[in-house]
Amino acid sequence: MRDIKLVEVRSEIAAGTRGASLGIDALKIASLDKKSDFFTQFEPINIPDANNYLWKGNKFPHAKYIDGVYQVLKNVYSTIESLRLEKKFPIVLAGDHSTAAGTIMGIKAAHPEKSLGVIWIDAHADLHTPLTTPSGNMHGMPLAMVSQLDNADCQINQPTEETLLFWEKIKKIGGDFPKINPKDIVFISVRDTEKPEQFLMEKFGIRNFTTEEVRKQGVKRIAEQALEILKSCDQIYISFDVDSLDSSISVGTGTPVPNGLTVQEAIELNAELIKDKRVCCWEIVEVNPTLDSENTMAEAAFEVLEVTTKSLVDNF
């Protein structure tokens, strides 16, 4: 059996709406409602957040709370690095998606000689930078952080000098080099992008398997193709944002988008992908119960979490 460690990251400072820090507890409530013993099976680690920065007010319009995001990413990075050095398999339950950058930095720091592929199941590409972001919300930037991209070709903002200093510090967490090659990113169900992100997707030839393709070809075939694209990678990290689900389901998340996956498709997809022995970490993010009714989003998300974890254990 894989030595699984649950990693809880209650950070929400990089999201556009408040409440994602409560997502982990919403998942636990969902497990109780389902009478599941999931959260008694694995020892959790709670990573310190910087949500107190929200009370201080934002000084960085093009990278909101970047000073706090920097602190959280360092915390996540060091925890994940330690777990991977101990040959643990982190299952990360996180609030906002920016912390995925810290996870990737930690995986890479533990084994810098190994190439790392990323499967990003999300409605969004999360390739923005302080130069290109339309919102300033840093949960739209993690893949640019770990690829050390600024995307100056598509610059629309003029961030302050202090913002750019923090951005440089973030890109260098775990070493001053790209933690992944953008060509080693595979998107599934990404459907809400801006021109600067589309520019990078085209520049690096990043494959996006649309919801329509998942329906047409079937989950198993999509999983096969995604893993085939990453055949040269030594390790694979899977990040599942619940807004990849259709907006009819994903009310309880900050940025729901129509034409997404069904819960069943998400379950089958994650359970299939995690069978690959190169997968070294899996993550679920952006459950926000304050936007929901009757904990519907968390119940769907918990189902994905439980079945995916069972698939990991059963196929080791």
XYZ file of C-alpha atoms in Angstrom:
316
model
C 0.000 0.000 0.000
C 1.232 3.515 -0.804
C 2.215 5.403 2.341
C -0.424 8.109 2.029
C -0.317 11.389 3.929
C -3.257 13.773 3.911
C -2.059 17.358 3.615
C -4.542 20.081 4.571
C -3.964 23.625 3.273
C -6.680 26.041 4.419
C -5.402 28.990 2.399
C -7.907 31.212 0.619
C -6.067 34.518 0.176
C -5.462 33.958 -3.553
C -9.143 33.377 -4.384
C -11.548 36.049 -5.552
C -14.249 35.103 -3.037
C -13.957 34.194 0.606
C -14.750 30.765 2.039
C -12.408 28.246 0.348
C -10.576 27.797 3.671
C -13.728 26.021 4.903
C -13.661 23.497 2.052
C -11.666 20.869 3.921
C -14.082 20.820 6.829
C -16.963 20.675 4.346
C -15.352 17.528 2.891
C -15.169 16.054 6.398
C -18.843 16.824 6.997
C -19.648 15.147 3.673
C -17.745 12.053 4.807
C -19.770 11.932 8.040
C -23.019 12.246 6.107
C -21.879 9.332 3.974
C -20.872 7.394 7.112
C -17.377 7.003 5.678
C -14.311 6.304 7.799
C -12.008 7.967 5.239
C -10.661 10.629 7.594
C -9.775 8.069 10.256
C -7.584 6.079 7.835
C -4.899 8.667 7.159
C -2.881 10.914 9.444
C -3.353 14.553 8.330
C -0.772 17.335 8.306
C -2.114 20.878 8.612
C 0.027 23.475 6.795
C -0.037 27.002 8.280
C -1.940 29.486 6.116
C -1.679 33.281 5.882
C -5.389 34.094 5.816
C -4.785 36.770 8.465
C -3.375 38.899 5.617
C -6.987 39.381 4.495
C -7.526 41.636 7.521
C -4.558 43.819 6.575
C -5.967 44.894 3.241
C -4.481 44.300 -0.190
C -1.520 46.446 -1.312
C -0.918 44.656 -4.606
C -3.758 45.099 -7.148
C -2.091 42.967 -9.847
C -1.163 40.138 -7.456
C -3.492 40.360 -4.484
C -1.938 39.454 -1.128
C 1.244 38.301 -2.855
C 3.168 38.810 0.400
C 0.916 36.277 2.127
C 0.840 33.936 -0.877
C 4.648 33.856 -0.756
C 4.532 32.728 2.898
C 1.992 29.976 2.204
C 3.866 28.658 -0.831
C 7.054 28.365 1.230
C 5.142 26.424 3.898
C 3.579 24.054 1.345
C 6.846 23.581 -0.532
C 8.855 22.577 2.550
C 6.157 20.152 3.777
C 5.749 18.428 0.415
C 9.508 18.213 -0.087
C 9.874 16.462 3.299
C 7.039 14.029 2.573
C 8.451 13.094 -0.839
C 11.933 12.577 0.638
C 10.273 10.186 3.108
C 8.640 8.413 0.122
C 5.149 9.420 1.257
C 2.322 9.952 -1.230
C 0.686 13.340 -0.461
C -3.045 13.680 -1.029
C -3.511 17.424 -0.780
C -6.793 19.015 0.257
C -6.455 22.726 -0.417
C -8.493 25.903 -0.479
C -7.446 28.184 -3.308
C -5.490 26.773 -6.265
C -2.409 29.002 -5.882
C -0.953 26.575 -3.330
C -0.534 23.998 -6.105
C 2.627 25.930 -7.003
C 4.075 25.117 -3.573
C 3.168 21.463 -4.044
C 4.966 21.316 -7.398
C 7.989 23.141 -5.960
C 8.182 20.598 -3.128
C 7.906 17.574 -5.425
C 10.674 18.955 -7.630
C 12.927 19.885 -4.691
C 12.782 16.343 -3.321
C 13.876 14.849 -6.663
C 15.374 17.629 -8.821
C 16.810 15.098 -11.251
C 13.348 13.762 -12.151
C 11.192 15.447 -14.788
C 7.692 16.289 -13.612
C 4.506 16.229 -15.682
C 1.280 17.929 -14.601
C -2.308 16.893 -15.316
C -4.487 19.929 -14.575
C -8.212 19.130 -14.401
C -9.761 22.570 -14.189
C -12.068 25.049 -15.920
C -9.129 27.494 -16.016
C -5.574 27.379 -17.345
C -4.066 29.263 -14.350
C -1.231 30.593 -16.525
C -1.639 34.282 -15.699
C 1.077 36.496 -14.228
C 0.987 39.913 -12.548
C 1.636 41.354 -16.010
C -1.423 39.723 -17.609
C -4.025 39.005 -14.921
C -7.441 40.630 -15.439
C -8.432 40.120 -11.774
C -5.230 40.133 -9.701
C -6.344 36.891 -8.023
C -3.298 34.662 -7.636
C -5.188 31.369 -7.827
C -4.998 32.062 -11.572
C -1.177 32.032 -11.566
C 0.295 28.778 -10.157
C 1.375 27.200 -13.448
C 3.138 30.411 -14.498
C 4.919 30.486 -11.120
C 6.376 26.998 -11.468
C 7.243 27.461 -15.152
C 8.981 30.775 -14.304
C 6.899 32.582 -16.914
C 6.195 36.324 -16.949
C 4.510 36.414 -20.366
C 5.753 39.938 -21.116
C 4.605 39.426 -24.728
C 1.020 39.832 -23.512
C 1.551 42.477 -20.831
C -1.498 44.606 -19.999
C -0.692 45.633 -16.383
C 2.016 47.753 -14.765
C 2.664 46.014 -11.416
C 4.578 47.906 -8.746
C 8.251 47.211 -8.116
C 7.399 45.527 -4.807
C 4.895 43.253 -6.568
C 7.546 42.170 -9.062
C 10.097 41.573 -6.285
C 7.669 39.197 -4.554
C 6.883 37.545 -7.911
C 10.604 36.874 -8.470
C 10.918 35.450 -4.942
C 7.951 33.133 -5.553
C 9.380 31.842 -8.844
C 12.631 30.992 -7.025
C 11.123 28.969 -4.167
C 12.880 25.599 -4.279
C 15.579 26.885 -6.629
C 15.994 29.422 -9.404
C 14.914 27.257 -12.332
C 11.595 26.203 -13.910
C 10.127 23.332 -11.862
C 8.242 22.062 -14.919
C 8.453 22.479 -18.659
C 5.139 23.993 -19.854
C 5.142 21.350 -22.613
C 4.672 18.809 -19.805
C 1.282 20.208 -18.799
C -1.919 18.468 -19.889
C -5.239 20.253 -19.405
C -8.558 18.463 -19.056
C -11.846 20.399 -19.347
C -10.193 23.841 -19.439
C -12.782 26.131 -21.025
C -12.465 29.623 -19.535
C -9.227 31.265 -20.705
C -8.018 34.721 -21.650
C -5.816 35.680 -24.600
C -2.525 35.784 -22.626
C -3.133 32.200 -21.468
C -4.137 31.077 -24.964
C -0.890 32.613 -26.247
C 1.134 30.434 -23.858
C -0.931 27.323 -24.584
C -0.214 27.753 -28.299
C 3.433 28.713 -27.769
C 4.179 25.564 -25.783
C 1.691 23.279 -27.516
C -0.186 22.512 -24.295
C -2.900 19.942 -24.994
C -6.359 20.582 -23.646
C -8.818 17.686 -23.679
C -12.211 19.386 -23.792
C -15.340 18.178 -22.041
C -16.711 17.271 -25.484
C -13.705 15.049 -26.167
C -14.134 13.330 -22.805
C -17.771 12.574 -23.754
C -16.970 11.507 -27.292
C -13.925 9.326 -26.633
C -14.652 8.150 -23.104
C -12.695 8.684 -19.915
C -10.353 5.718 -20.372
C -9.164 6.876 -23.796
C -8.606 10.457 -22.570
C -6.589 9.173 -19.598
C -4.470 7.035 -21.938
C -3.747 9.976 -24.214
C -2.938 12.325 -21.327
C -0.451 9.844 -19.890
C 1.015 9.203 -23.347
C 1.759 12.922 -23.783
C 3.720 12.740 -20.519
C 5.534 9.497 -21.420
C 8.965 11.122 -21.046
C 8.199 12.403 -17.521
C 9.589 10.513 -14.538
C 6.868 11.740 -12.176
C 3.290 12.988 -12.588
C 1.260 15.278 -10.370
C -2.531 15.503 -10.736
C -4.446 18.583 -9.611
C -8.246 18.434 -9.576
C -10.077 21.736 -9.233
C -13.768 21.171 -8.511
C -14.694 23.936 -10.956
C -13.815 21.443 -13.704
C -17.270 20.084 -12.898
C -20.213 21.615 -14.702
C -21.622 24.797 -13.154
C -24.917 22.990 -12.517
C -22.963 20.928 -9.956
C -20.161 23.284 -8.949
C -22.189 26.050 -7.326
C -20.032 25.666 -4.201
C -16.840 26.988 -5.767
C -15.596 30.497 -6.489
C -15.558 30.415 -10.287
C -18.110 27.962 -11.743
C -18.150 27.588 -15.545
C -20.758 25.849 -17.757
C -20.015 22.831 -19.948
C -17.913 20.970 -17.418
C -17.537 17.360 -16.353
C -20.183 15.336 -14.550
C -19.332 13.967 -11.105
C -19.173 10.467 -12.565
C -16.769 11.546 -15.305
C -14.540 13.239 -12.724
C -14.570 10.148 -10.517
C -13.703 7.793 -13.369
C -11.056 10.136 -14.769
C -9.143 10.630 -11.523
C -9.455 6.967 -10.554
C -8.030 5.953 -13.944
C -5.176 8.475 -14.026
C -3.962 7.685 -10.527
C -3.294 4.059 -11.511
C -0.136 5.192 -13.326
C 2.828 4.310 -11.099
C 4.540 7.617 -11.908
C 1.832 9.608 -10.151
C 3.443 10.890 -6.955
C 0.848 13.353 -5.632
C -2.863 14.083 -6.079
C -4.754 17.168 -5.039
C -8.304 18.514 -4.779
C -9.002 22.257 -4.449
C -11.496 25.144 -4.396
C -14.485 23.708 -2.503
C -16.280 26.739 -1.032
C -19.289 25.812 1.137
C -20.251 29.464 1.725
C -21.440 29.623 -1.890
C -23.328 26.333 -1.672
C -26.541 24.896 -0.297
C -26.761 21.627 1.634
C -23.013 20.985 1.118
C -23.690 19.644 -2.384
C -20.297 20.559 -3.851
C -18.364 19.003 -0.968
C -20.408 15.807 -1.185
C -19.558 15.452 -4.884
C -15.926 16.347 -4.215
C -15.670 13.864 -1.367
C -16.918 11.127 -3.659
C -14.099 11.949 -6.098
C -11.583 11.990 -3.228
C -12.700 8.670 -1.750
C -12.887 6.714 -5.018
C -9.580 8.137 -6.298
C -7.808 7.220 -3.063
C -9.266 3.702 -3.207
C -8.017 3.362 -6.795
C -4.539 4.444 -5.660
C -4.498 1.894 -2.852
C -5.977 -0.945 -4.928
C -3.583 -0.489 -7.853
C -0.324 -0.158 -5.963
